[in-house]
CSV table of C-alpha atoms and ligand atoms in Angstrom, one decimal:
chain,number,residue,atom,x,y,z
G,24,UNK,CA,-5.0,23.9,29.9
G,25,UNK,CA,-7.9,22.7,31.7
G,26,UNK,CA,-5.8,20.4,33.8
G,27,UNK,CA,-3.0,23.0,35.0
G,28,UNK,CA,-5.8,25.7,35.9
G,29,UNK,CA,-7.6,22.8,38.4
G,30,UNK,CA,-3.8,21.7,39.7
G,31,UNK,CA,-3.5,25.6,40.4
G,32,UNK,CA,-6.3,26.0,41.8
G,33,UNK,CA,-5.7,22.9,44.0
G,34,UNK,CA,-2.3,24.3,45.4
G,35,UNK,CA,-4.0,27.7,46.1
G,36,UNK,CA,-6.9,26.3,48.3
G,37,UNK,CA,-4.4,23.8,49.9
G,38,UNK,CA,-2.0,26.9,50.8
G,39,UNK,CA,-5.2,29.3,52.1
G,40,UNK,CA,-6.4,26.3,54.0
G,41,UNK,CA,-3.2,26.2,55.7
G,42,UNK,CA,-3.5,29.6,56.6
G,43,UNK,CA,-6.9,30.1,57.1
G,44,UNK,CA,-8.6,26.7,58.4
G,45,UNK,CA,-12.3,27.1,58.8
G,46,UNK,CA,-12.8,23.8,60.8
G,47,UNK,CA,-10.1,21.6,63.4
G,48,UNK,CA,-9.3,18.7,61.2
G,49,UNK,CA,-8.9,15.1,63.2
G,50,UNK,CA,-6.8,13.1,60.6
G,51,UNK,CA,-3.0,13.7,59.5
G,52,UNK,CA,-3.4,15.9,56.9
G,53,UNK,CA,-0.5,13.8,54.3
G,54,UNK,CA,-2.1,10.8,55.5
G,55,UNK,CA,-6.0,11.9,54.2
G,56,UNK,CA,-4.6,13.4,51.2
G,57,UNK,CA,-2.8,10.5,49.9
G,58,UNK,CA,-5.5,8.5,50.6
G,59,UNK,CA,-7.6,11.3,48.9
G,60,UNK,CA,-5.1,11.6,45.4
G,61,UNK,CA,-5.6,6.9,45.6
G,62,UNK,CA,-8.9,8.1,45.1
G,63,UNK,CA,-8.5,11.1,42.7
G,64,UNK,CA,-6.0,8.5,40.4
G,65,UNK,CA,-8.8,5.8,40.4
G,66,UNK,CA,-11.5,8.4,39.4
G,67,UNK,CA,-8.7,9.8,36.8
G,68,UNK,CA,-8.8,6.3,34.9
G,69,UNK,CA,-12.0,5.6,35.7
G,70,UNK,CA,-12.7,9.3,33.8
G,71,UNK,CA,-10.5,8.0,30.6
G,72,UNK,CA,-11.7,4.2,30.9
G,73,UNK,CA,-15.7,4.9,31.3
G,74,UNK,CA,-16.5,8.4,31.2
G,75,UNK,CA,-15.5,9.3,28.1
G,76,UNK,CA,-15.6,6.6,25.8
G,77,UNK,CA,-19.2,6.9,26.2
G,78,UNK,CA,-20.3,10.3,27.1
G,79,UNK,CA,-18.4,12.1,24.1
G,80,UNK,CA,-19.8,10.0,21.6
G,81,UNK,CA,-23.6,10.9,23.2
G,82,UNK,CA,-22.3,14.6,23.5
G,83,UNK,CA,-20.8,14.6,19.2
G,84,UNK,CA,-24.1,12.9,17.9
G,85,UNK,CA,-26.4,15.1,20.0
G,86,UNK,CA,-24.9,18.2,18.5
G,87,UNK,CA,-24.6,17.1,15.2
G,88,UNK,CA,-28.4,15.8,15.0
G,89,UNK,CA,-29.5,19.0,17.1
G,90,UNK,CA,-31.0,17.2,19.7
G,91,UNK,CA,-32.0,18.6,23.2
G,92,UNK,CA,-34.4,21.2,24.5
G,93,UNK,CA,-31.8,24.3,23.8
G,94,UNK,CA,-31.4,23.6,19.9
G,95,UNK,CA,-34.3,26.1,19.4
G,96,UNK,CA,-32.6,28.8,21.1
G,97,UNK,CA,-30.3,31.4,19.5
G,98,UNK,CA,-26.5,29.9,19.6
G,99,UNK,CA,-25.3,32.1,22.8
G,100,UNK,CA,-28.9,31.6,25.1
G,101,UNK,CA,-28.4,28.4,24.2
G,102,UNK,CA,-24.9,27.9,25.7
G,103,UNK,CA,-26.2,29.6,28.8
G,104,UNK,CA,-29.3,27.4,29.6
G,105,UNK,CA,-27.6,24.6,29.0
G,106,UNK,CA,-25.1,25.2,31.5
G,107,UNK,CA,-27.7,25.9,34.2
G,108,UNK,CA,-29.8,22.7,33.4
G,109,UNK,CA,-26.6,20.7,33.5
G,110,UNK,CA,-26.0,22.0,36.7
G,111,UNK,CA,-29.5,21.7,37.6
G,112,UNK,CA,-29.3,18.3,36.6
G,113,UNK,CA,-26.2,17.5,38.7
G,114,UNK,CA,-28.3,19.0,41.9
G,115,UNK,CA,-30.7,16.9,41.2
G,116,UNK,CA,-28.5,13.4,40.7
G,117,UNK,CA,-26.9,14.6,43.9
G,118,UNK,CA,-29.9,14.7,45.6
G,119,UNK,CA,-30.5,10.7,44.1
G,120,UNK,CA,-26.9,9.5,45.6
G,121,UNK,CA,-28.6,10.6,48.8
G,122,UNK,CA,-32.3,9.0,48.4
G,123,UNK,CA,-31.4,6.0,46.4
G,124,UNK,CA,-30.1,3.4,48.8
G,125,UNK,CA,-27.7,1.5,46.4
G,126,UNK,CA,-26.4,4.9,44.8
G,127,UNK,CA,-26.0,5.8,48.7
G,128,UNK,CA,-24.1,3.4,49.1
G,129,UNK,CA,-21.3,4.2,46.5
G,130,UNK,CA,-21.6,8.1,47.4
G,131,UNK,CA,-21.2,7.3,51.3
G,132,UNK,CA,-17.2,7.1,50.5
G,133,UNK,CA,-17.0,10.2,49.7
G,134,UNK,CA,-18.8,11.0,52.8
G,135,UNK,CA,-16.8,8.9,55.3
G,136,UNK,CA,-13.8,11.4,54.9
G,137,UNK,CA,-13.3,12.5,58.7
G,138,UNK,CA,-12.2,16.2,57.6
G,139,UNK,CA,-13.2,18.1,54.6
G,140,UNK,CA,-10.6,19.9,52.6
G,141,UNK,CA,-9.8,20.7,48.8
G,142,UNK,CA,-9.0,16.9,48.3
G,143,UNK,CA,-12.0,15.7,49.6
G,144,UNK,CA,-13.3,17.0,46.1
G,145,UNK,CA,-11.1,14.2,44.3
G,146,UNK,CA,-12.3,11.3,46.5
G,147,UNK,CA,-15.4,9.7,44.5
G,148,UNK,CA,-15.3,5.7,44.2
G,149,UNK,CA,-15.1,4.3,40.9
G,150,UNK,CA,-18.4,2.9,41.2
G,151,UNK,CA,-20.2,6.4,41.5
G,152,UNK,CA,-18.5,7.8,38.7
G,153,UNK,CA,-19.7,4.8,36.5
G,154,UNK,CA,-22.9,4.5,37.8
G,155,UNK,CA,-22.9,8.3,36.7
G,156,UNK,CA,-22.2,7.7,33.3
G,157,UNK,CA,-25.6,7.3,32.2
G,158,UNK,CA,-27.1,10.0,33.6
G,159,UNK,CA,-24.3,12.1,32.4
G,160,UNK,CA,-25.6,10.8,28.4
G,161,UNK,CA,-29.0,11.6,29.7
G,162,UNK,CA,-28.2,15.0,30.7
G,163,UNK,CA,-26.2,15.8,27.3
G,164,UNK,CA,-29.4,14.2,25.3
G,165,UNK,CA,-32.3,16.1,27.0
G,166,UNK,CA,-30.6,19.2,27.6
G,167,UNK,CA,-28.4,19.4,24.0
G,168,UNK,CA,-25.1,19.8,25.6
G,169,UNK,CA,-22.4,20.2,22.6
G,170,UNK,CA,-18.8,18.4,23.4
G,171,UNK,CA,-17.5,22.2,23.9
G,172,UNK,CA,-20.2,22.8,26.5
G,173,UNK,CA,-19.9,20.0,28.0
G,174,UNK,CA,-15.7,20.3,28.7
G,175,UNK,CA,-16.6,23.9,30.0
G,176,UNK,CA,-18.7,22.9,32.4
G,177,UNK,CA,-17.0,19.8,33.6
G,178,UNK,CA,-14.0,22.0,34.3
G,179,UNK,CA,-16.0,25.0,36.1
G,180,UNK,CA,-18.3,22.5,38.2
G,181,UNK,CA,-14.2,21.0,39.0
G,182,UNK,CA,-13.4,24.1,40.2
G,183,UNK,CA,-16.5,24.6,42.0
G,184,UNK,CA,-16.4,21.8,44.2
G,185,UNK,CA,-12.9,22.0,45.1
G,186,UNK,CA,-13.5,25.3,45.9
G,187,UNK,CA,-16.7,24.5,48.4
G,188,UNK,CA,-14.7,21.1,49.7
G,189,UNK,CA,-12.0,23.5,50.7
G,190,UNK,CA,-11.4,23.4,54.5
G,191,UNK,CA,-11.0,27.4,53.8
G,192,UNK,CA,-12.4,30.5,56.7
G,193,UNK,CA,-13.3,33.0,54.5
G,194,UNK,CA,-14.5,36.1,56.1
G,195,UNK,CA,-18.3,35.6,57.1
G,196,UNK,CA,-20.0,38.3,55.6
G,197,UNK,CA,-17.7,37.2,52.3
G,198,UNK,CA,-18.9,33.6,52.6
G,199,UNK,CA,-22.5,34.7,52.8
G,200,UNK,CA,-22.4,37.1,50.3
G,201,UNK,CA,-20.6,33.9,48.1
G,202,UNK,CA,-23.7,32.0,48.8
G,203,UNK,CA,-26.7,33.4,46.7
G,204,UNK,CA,-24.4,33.2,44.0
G,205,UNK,CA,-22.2,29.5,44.4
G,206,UNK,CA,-22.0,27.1,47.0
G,207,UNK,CA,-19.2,28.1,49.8
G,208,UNK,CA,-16.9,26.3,51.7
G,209,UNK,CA,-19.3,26.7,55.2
G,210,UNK,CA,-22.7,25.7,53.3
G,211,UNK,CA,-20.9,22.3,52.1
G,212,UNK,CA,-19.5,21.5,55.4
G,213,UNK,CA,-23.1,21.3,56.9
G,214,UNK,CA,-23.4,18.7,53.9
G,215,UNK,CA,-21.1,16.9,55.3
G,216,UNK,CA,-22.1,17.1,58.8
G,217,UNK,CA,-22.4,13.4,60.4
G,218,UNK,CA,-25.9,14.9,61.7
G,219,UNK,CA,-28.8,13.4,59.5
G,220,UNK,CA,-30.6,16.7,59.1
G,221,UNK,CA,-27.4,18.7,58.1
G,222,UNK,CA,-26.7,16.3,55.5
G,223,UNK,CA,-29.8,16.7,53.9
G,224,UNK,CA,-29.1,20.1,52.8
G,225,UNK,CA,-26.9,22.1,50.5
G,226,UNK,CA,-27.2,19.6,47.8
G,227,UNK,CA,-25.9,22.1,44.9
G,228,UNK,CA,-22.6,21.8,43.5
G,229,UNK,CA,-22.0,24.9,41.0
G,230,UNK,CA,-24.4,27.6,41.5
G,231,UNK,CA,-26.4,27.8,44.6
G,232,UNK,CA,-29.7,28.7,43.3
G,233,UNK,CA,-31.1,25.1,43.1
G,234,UNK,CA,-30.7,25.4,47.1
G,235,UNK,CA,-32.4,28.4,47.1
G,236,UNK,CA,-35.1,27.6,44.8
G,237,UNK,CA,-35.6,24.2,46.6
G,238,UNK,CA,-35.6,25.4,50.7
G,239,UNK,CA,-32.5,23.0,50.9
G,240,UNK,CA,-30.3,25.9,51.8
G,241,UNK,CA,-28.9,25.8,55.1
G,242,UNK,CA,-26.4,28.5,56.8
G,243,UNK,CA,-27.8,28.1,60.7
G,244,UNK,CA,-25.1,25.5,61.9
G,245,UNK,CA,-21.8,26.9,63.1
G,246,UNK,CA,-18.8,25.2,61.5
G,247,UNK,CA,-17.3,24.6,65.2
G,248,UNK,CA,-20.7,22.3,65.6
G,249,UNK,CA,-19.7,20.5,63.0
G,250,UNK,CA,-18.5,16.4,63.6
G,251,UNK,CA,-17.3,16.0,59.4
G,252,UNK,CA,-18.2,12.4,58.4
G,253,UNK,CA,-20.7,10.0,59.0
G,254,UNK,CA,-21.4,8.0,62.4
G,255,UNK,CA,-21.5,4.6,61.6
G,256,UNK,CA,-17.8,5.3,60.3
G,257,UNK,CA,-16.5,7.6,62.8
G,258,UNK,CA,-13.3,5.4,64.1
G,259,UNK,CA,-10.2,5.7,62.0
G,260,UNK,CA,-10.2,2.2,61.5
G,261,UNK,CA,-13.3,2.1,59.3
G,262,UNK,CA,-11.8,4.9,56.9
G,263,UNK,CA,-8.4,3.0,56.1
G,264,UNK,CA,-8.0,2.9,52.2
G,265,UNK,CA,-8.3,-1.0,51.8
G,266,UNK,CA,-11.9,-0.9,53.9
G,267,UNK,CA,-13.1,2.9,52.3
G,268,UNK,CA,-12.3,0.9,48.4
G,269,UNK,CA,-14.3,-1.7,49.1
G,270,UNK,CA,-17.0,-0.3,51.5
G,271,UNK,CA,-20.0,-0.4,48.0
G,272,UNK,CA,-19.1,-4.2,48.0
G,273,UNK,CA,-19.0,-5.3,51.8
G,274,UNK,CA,-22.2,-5.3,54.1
G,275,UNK,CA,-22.6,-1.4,55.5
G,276,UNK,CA,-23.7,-0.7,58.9
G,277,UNK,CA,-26.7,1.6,58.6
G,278,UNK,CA,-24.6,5.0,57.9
G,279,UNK,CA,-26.8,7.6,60.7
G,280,UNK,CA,-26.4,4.8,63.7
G,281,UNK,CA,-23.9,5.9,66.3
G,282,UNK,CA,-21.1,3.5,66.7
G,283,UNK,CA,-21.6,1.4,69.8
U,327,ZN,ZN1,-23.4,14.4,49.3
């Protein structure tokens, strides 16, 4: 069910974006999506391979020993706060792909996209999304995250981000409206800005509280400012899918150096 409402809502954003770009892309559009879906497949089996053969288990024992800091609360408060700490959670470890050089340098692939659209959102390297894996059992064990929980927000923080990835001109006042409430499509393209400073903002990836809450919200830089990527892998060369795969493993230039 899950999986045909996130294919929907991948065709939808890939039809507005059509018709409503928000920023000039640079790349062939097929040619960065199939790159993107290599990606997306990768993560898919990476998802079934890693992901869940070791997070579920964590997620069934935690519920059925009671563990985490929203067992004490009544049933449906309990639901609630533990979706806002998972997403909490996943502002902060976003915040640690960004400080922490080695987790940098698996999250800098999905940085070195040259355009951001709806299937930039599918592009993760294998190598974050296992490095994730143990946070992901931390999060379910501190917070008390039941399997059900858990597959509800994994699916709306899906949604989420293809929704903010999405290369999508929404009406300003709409966008900025959207933004005390989620993250929107013009606050994540100043995350992905190939300017130092932009990037280190906008870090949430469901609600945009954590932002708010944090002074890491930005709105002040206009989307046509906006170079999408990150300098030191600016050419089209350096984003091919053979070099992008193996970038965690190969020496990396230092990512906010202009490209002589
Ligand atoms: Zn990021």
């Amino acid at each position: 069910m899950s999986i045909i409402a996130i294919g929907g809502l991948f065709v939808v954003l890939t039809w507005l974006e059509l018709r409503r770009p928000l920023r000039r892309e640079v790349e062939p559009k097929p040619v960065r999506v199939a790159r993107n879906f290599t990606f997306a497949g990768i993560a898919a089996l990476t998802v079934q391979a890693v992901e869940i053969p070791l997070v579920r288990p964590v997620a069934i024992l935690t519920a059925s020993r009671g563990w985490g800091v929203t067992r004490a609360l009544p049933p449906w408060l309990a639901v609630a706060v533990a979706l806002l700490l998972l997403d909490y959670t996943l502002y902060v470890w976003h915040v640690l792909t960004h400080r922490v050089p080695w987790l940098w340098r698996l999250h800098v692939v999905h940085h070195v996209d040259r355009d951001l659209d709806a299937s930039t959102a599918l592009r993760f390297h294998a190598a974050e999304l296992a490095a994730s894996v143990p946070w992901r059992a931390a999060q379910i064990l501190v917070i008390g995250a039941a399997p059900d929980v858990l597959a509800l927000w994994q699916t709306c923080v899906l949604g989420a981000i293809l929704f903010h990835h999405a290369n999508l001109r929404l009406p300003a006042a709409l966008d900025r409206a959207l933004s005390w409430v989620v993250v929107t499509p013009r606050m994540h393209g100043i995350h992905h800005s190939a300017v130092r400073e932009h990037t280190d903002s906008n870090w949430s990836s469901g609600l945009a509280i954590w932002d708010r809450l944090h002074g890491t919200f930005r709105d002040d830089v206009p989307q046509e400012a906006i170079t999408i990527g990150v300098p030191a892998y600016s050419r089209p060369a350096d984003v091919t899918l053979e070099r992008v795969l193996a970038l965690p493993f190969i020496p990396q230039r230092p990512s906010w150096a202009e490209r002589d």
